[in-house]
Amino acid sequence: MKRNLLSSLIVITNILFTVFLTSCGESYAPITLVSSDGKTHITNNDTIYIDAFTEGMDFNIRGGDGKYVLENQNRDIVRYEYNGEKVSLIPLKIGYGSLRITDYEKNESRFIINVKNQARIFHVNNISTEVLGGDLTQNETKIIEENIIESAIMKVSGSIEFTYTVEEMNGGNVTIYQQEGGNAVTGIFSQNESFDSESGNKILSFEISLAGYNKIKMDLIEKTENNYTYKVLRHDVTETYQSQYPKLEKATIEYILADTTDN
């Protein structure tokens, strides 16, 4: 009887001791990363997306016992700087890396890092045309407008994506979907920056080369109407129609855009 009682006490003691150790290890919140503005919380096995050719991103480490050990498992992709409070992730080249953070209580979190080329994505919400020529007939003006819409490289619901592949952020790859669900047309682009002499607004001028097309020149500008500011991609197509309609003075198509880069 005494032997059974002693055995039971030993088992209970071992269980309590195990629970005590487990509770000590689990009494801390999981190790997470929080962006400097507090809006983004990164948890174990989450992916952090960092644009190449930038200064990187800063995070505060939260959770665990507060005494952290950091291990960069892909030093050719990203490097980190840690001052005891903040960790900075600095991109080195395109690719995937990972950062492992542990503490002295054996808490652990691993964060995947995706260093990618920066991209800007725009969807076409609407299209407008402008045809000027004082000596054009109404019928000629209508025909030109219809032809511009018909031959437009993008329709309503289409999209265009600029992916920057150079450190100067002035060129890269372009992908165009004429309409949602359609096939993609790909090419390259170069970009120049200027300013509108009247409004002072920035103008981004793109020269786009696509297979099967002549070079396309477009200007990305901002317009404001009724206190609402939106982006427009303007394409001057005057030369395309002027030989057929010598009285044509100017013809443009404007793609009214929604910036969906972060969506």
Coordinates of C-alpha atoms in Angstrom, one line a residue:
M1 CA 0.0 0.0 0.0
K2 CA 2.8 2.4 1.0
R3 CA 4.7 1.5 -2.1
N4 CA 1.7 2.2 -4.4
L5 CA 1.1 5.5 -2.6
L6 CA 4.7 6.5 -3.0
S7 CA 4.6 5.6 -6.7
S8 CA 1.5 7.7 -7.2
L9 CA 3.1 10.7 -5.4
I10 CA 6.2 10.4 -7.6
V11 CA 4.0 10.3 -10.8
I12 CA 2.0 13.4 -9.6
T13 CA 5.2 15.2 -8.7
N14 CA 6.6 14.6 -12.2
I15 CA 3.4 15.7 -13.8
L16 CA 3.3 18.9 -11.8
F17 CA 7.0 19.6 -12.5
T18 CA 6.5 19.1 -16.2
V19 CA 3.5 21.4 -16.2
F20 CA 5.5 24.0 -14.3
L21 CA 8.3 23.9 -16.9
T22 CA 5.9 24.0 -19.8
S23 CA 4.0 26.9 -18.3
C24 CA 7.3 28.8 -17.9
G25 CA 8.1 28.3 -21.5
E26 CA 4.7 29.2 -22.7
S27 CA 4.1 32.2 -20.5
Y28 CA 5.5 34.5 -23.1
A29 CA 3.6 35.8 -26.1
P30 CA 4.9 34.5 -29.5
I31 CA 7.7 36.5 -31.1
T32 CA 6.4 38.9 -33.7
L33 CA 7.6 41.8 -35.8
V34 CA 5.7 45.1 -35.7
S35 CA 6.2 47.9 -38.2
S36 CA 7.5 51.2 -37.0
D37 CA 4.0 52.8 -37.5
G38 CA 2.4 49.9 -35.6
K39 CA 0.0 49.1 -38.5
T40 CA 1.6 45.8 -39.6
H41 CA 2.1 42.7 -37.5
I42 CA 4.2 39.9 -38.8
T43 CA 3.8 36.5 -37.2
N44 CA 5.6 33.2 -37.4
N45 CA 6.1 31.9 -41.0
D46 CA 4.6 35.1 -42.5
T47 CA 6.2 36.7 -45.6
I48 CA 7.7 40.2 -45.6
Y49 CA 7.8 41.8 -49.0
I50 CA 10.6 44.3 -49.6
D51 CA 11.2 46.3 -52.7
A52 CA 14.6 46.1 -54.2
F53 CA 16.7 49.3 -54.6
T54 CA 15.2 50.7 -51.4
E55 CA 16.5 51.4 -47.9
G56 CA 14.4 48.5 -46.6
M57 CA 12.0 48.2 -43.7
D58 CA 12.2 48.7 -39.9
F59 CA 10.4 46.6 -37.3
N60 CA 10.2 46.3 -33.6
I61 CA 10.4 42.8 -32.1
R62 CA 7.6 41.9 -29.7
G63 CA 6.9 38.8 -27.5
G64 CA 9.2 36.2 -26.1
D65 CA 11.4 37.0 -23.1
G66 CA 12.8 40.1 -24.6
K67 CA 16.3 38.7 -25.0
Y68 CA 16.6 37.9 -28.7
V69 CA 19.0 36.0 -30.9
L70 CA 18.7 36.8 -34.6
E71 CA 19.9 34.5 -37.4
N72 CA 20.0 35.6 -41.0
Q73 CA 19.8 32.4 -43.1
N74 CA 20.3 34.1 -46.5
R75 CA 22.9 36.8 -46.2
D76 CA 23.3 37.3 -50.0
I77 CA 19.6 38.3 -50.2
V78 CA 19.1 40.5 -47.2
R79 CA 21.1 41.8 -44.3
Y80 CA 19.8 43.1 -41.0
E81 CA 20.8 45.6 -38.4
Y82 CA 19.6 45.2 -34.8
N83 CA 20.2 47.8 -32.0
G84 CA 18.5 45.9 -29.3
E85 CA 15.1 47.4 -30.0
K86 CA 14.7 47.8 -33.7
V87 CA 15.6 45.5 -36.5
S88 CA 16.2 46.9 -40.0
L89 CA 16.0 44.6 -43.0
I90 CA 18.0 45.9 -46.0
P91 CA 17.6 44.2 -49.4
L92 CA 20.7 43.1 -51.3
K93 CA 19.3 41.3 -54.4
I94 CA 16.2 39.7 -55.7
G95 CA 15.2 36.5 -54.1
Y96 CA 13.9 34.8 -51.0
G97 CA 15.5 34.8 -47.5
S98 CA 14.6 34.1 -44.0
L99 CA 15.2 35.6 -40.6
R100 CA 15.0 33.3 -37.5
I101 CA 14.5 34.9 -34.1
T102 CA 14.8 33.0 -30.8
D103 CA 15.0 33.8 -27.1
Y104 CA 16.5 32.2 -24.1
E105 CA 13.2 30.5 -23.2
K106 CA 13.3 28.6 -26.5
N107 CA 10.6 30.6 -28.1
E108 CA 11.1 30.8 -31.9
S109 CA 9.7 32.5 -34.9
R110 CA 10.8 32.4 -38.5
F111 CA 10.0 35.1 -41.1
I112 CA 10.2 34.7 -44.8
I113 CA 11.6 37.6 -46.7
N114 CA 10.8 38.2 -50.4
V115 CA 13.0 40.9 -52.1
K116 CA 11.2 41.8 -55.3
N117 CA 11.3 44.4 -58.0
Q118 CA 9.1 47.4 -57.3
A119 CA 5.9 47.5 -59.4
R120 CA 3.1 49.9 -60.1
I121 CA -0.2 48.5 -61.2
F122 CA -3.0 50.5 -62.7
H123 CA -6.5 49.4 -63.7
V124 CA -8.5 51.2 -66.3
N125 CA -11.8 52.6 -64.9
N126 CA -12.8 54.6 -67.9
I127 CA -11.6 56.0 -71.3
S128 CA -12.0 59.4 -72.9
T129 CA -10.9 60.8 -76.2
E130 CA -10.2 64.2 -77.5
V131 CA -10.3 65.1 -81.2
L132 CA -9.5 68.6 -82.3
G133 CA -9.7 70.1 -85.8
G134 CA -11.7 73.1 -86.7
D135 CA -12.2 72.0 -90.3
L136 CA -13.2 68.4 -89.5
T137 CA -16.8 67.5 -90.1
Q138 CA -18.8 66.0 -87.3
N139 CA -18.9 62.7 -89.1
E140 CA -15.1 62.7 -89.5
T141 CA -14.7 63.6 -85.8
K142 CA -17.0 60.7 -84.8
I143 CA -15.1 58.2 -87.0
I144 CA -11.8 59.2 -85.6
E145 CA -13.1 58.9 -82.0
E146 CA -14.5 55.4 -82.8
N147 CA -11.3 54.3 -84.4
I148 CA -9.3 55.5 -81.4
I149 CA -11.5 53.5 -79.0
E150 CA -11.5 50.4 -81.2
S151 CA -7.7 50.3 -81.5
A152 CA -6.9 51.3 -77.9
I153 CA -4.3 49.1 -76.3
M154 CA -6.5 48.8 -73.2
K155 CA -10.2 48.7 -72.7
V156 CA -12.2 49.5 -69.6
S157 CA -11.3 46.8 -67.0
G158 CA -7.8 46.4 -68.6
S159 CA -4.6 47.0 -66.7
I160 CA -1.0 48.0 -67.0
E161 CA 1.9 47.0 -64.7
F162 CA 5.3 48.7 -64.7
T163 CA 8.0 46.6 -63.0
Y164 CA 11.2 48.4 -62.2
T165 CA 14.3 46.3 -62.8
V166 CA 17.1 49.0 -62.5
E167 CA 18.4 50.8 -59.5
E168 CA 17.7 54.2 -61.0
M169 CA 14.0 53.3 -61.1
N170 CA 13.6 54.5 -64.6
G171 CA 13.1 51.4 -66.7
G172 CA 12.0 47.8 -66.6
N173 CA 9.3 45.4 -67.8
V174 CA 5.7 46.2 -68.7
T175 CA 2.7 43.9 -68.8
I176 CA -0.6 45.0 -70.4
Y177 CA -3.9 43.3 -70.2
Q178 CA -6.3 44.8 -72.8
Q179 CA -9.2 43.7 -70.7
E180 CA -9.8 41.7 -67.5
G181 CA -9.2 38.0 -68.1
G182 CA -7.5 38.7 -71.4
N183 CA -4.1 37.6 -72.6
A184 CA -1.1 39.6 -71.5
V185 CA 1.1 41.7 -73.8
T186 CA 4.6 42.1 -72.4
G187 CA 7.5 44.4 -73.3
I188 CA 10.0 46.9 -71.8
F189 CA 9.8 50.5 -70.9
S190 CA 11.9 53.5 -70.1
Q191 CA 10.7 56.4 -67.9
N192 CA 11.5 60.1 -67.7
E193 CA 10.2 62.7 -65.2
S194 CA 9.2 66.3 -65.8
F195 CA 6.9 68.9 -64.4
D196 CA 3.9 70.7 -65.8
S197 CA 4.8 74.3 -66.3
E198 CA 1.3 75.5 -65.4
S199 CA 0.2 73.2 -62.5
G200 CA 3.6 72.2 -61.3
N201 CA 2.4 68.6 -61.1
K202 CA 4.8 65.8 -61.9
I203 CA 4.6 64.1 -65.3
L204 CA 6.0 60.6 -65.8
S205 CA 6.6 59.9 -69.5
F206 CA 6.9 56.3 -70.6
E207 CA 8.3 55.0 -73.8
I208 CA 6.9 51.5 -74.2
S209 CA 8.2 48.8 -76.6
L210 CA 5.9 45.8 -77.2
A211 CA 6.2 43.0 -79.7
G212 CA 4.0 43.7 -82.7
Y213 CA 3.6 47.4 -81.9
N214 CA 5.3 50.6 -82.8
K215 CA 6.9 52.4 -79.8
I216 CA 4.2 53.9 -77.6
K217 CA 4.7 57.1 -75.7
M218 CA 2.4 57.8 -72.8
D219 CA 2.3 60.4 -70.0
L220 CA 1.1 59.6 -66.5
I221 CA -0.4 62.7 -65.0
E222 CA -2.8 63.7 -62.2
K223 CA -6.1 65.6 -62.7
T224 CA -8.3 67.2 -60.2
E225 CA -12.0 67.7 -60.7
N226 CA -14.5 68.7 -58.0
N227 CA -11.8 68.2 -55.3
Y228 CA -11.2 64.7 -56.6
T229 CA -7.7 63.8 -57.8
Y230 CA -7.1 60.8 -60.1
K231 CA -4.4 59.5 -62.4
V232 CA -4.6 59.5 -66.2
L233 CA -2.4 57.8 -68.7
R234 CA -2.5 60.0 -71.8
H235 CA -1.5 58.7 -75.3
D236 CA -1.2 61.2 -78.2
V237 CA -2.3 59.5 -81.3
T238 CA -2.4 62.5 -83.7
E239 CA 0.2 61.0 -86.0
T240 CA -1.7 57.8 -86.4
Y241 CA -4.7 59.6 -88.0
Q242 CA -3.3 62.8 -89.4
S243 CA -2.2 61.3 -92.7
Q244 CA -5.8 60.1 -93.4
Y245 CA -7.4 63.3 -91.9
P246 CA -5.1 66.2 -92.8
K247 CA -7.4 68.6 -91.1
L248 CA -6.9 66.9 -87.7
E249 CA -4.9 69.0 -85.3
K250 CA -4.8 66.8 -82.2
A251 CA -6.1 63.4 -81.1
T252 CA -5.5 61.9 -77.7
I253 CA -6.9 59.0 -75.7
E254 CA -6.8 59.1 -71.9
Y255 CA -7.1 56.0 -69.7
I256 CA -8.6 57.0 -66.4
L257 CA -6.8 54.8 -63.8
A258 CA -7.2 53.3 -60.4
D259 CA -3.8 52.8 -58.7
T260 CA -4.1 49.2 -57.4
T261 CA -0.4 48.7 -56.6
D262 CA -1.1 47.8 -52.9
N263 CA -4.3 46.0 -53.5

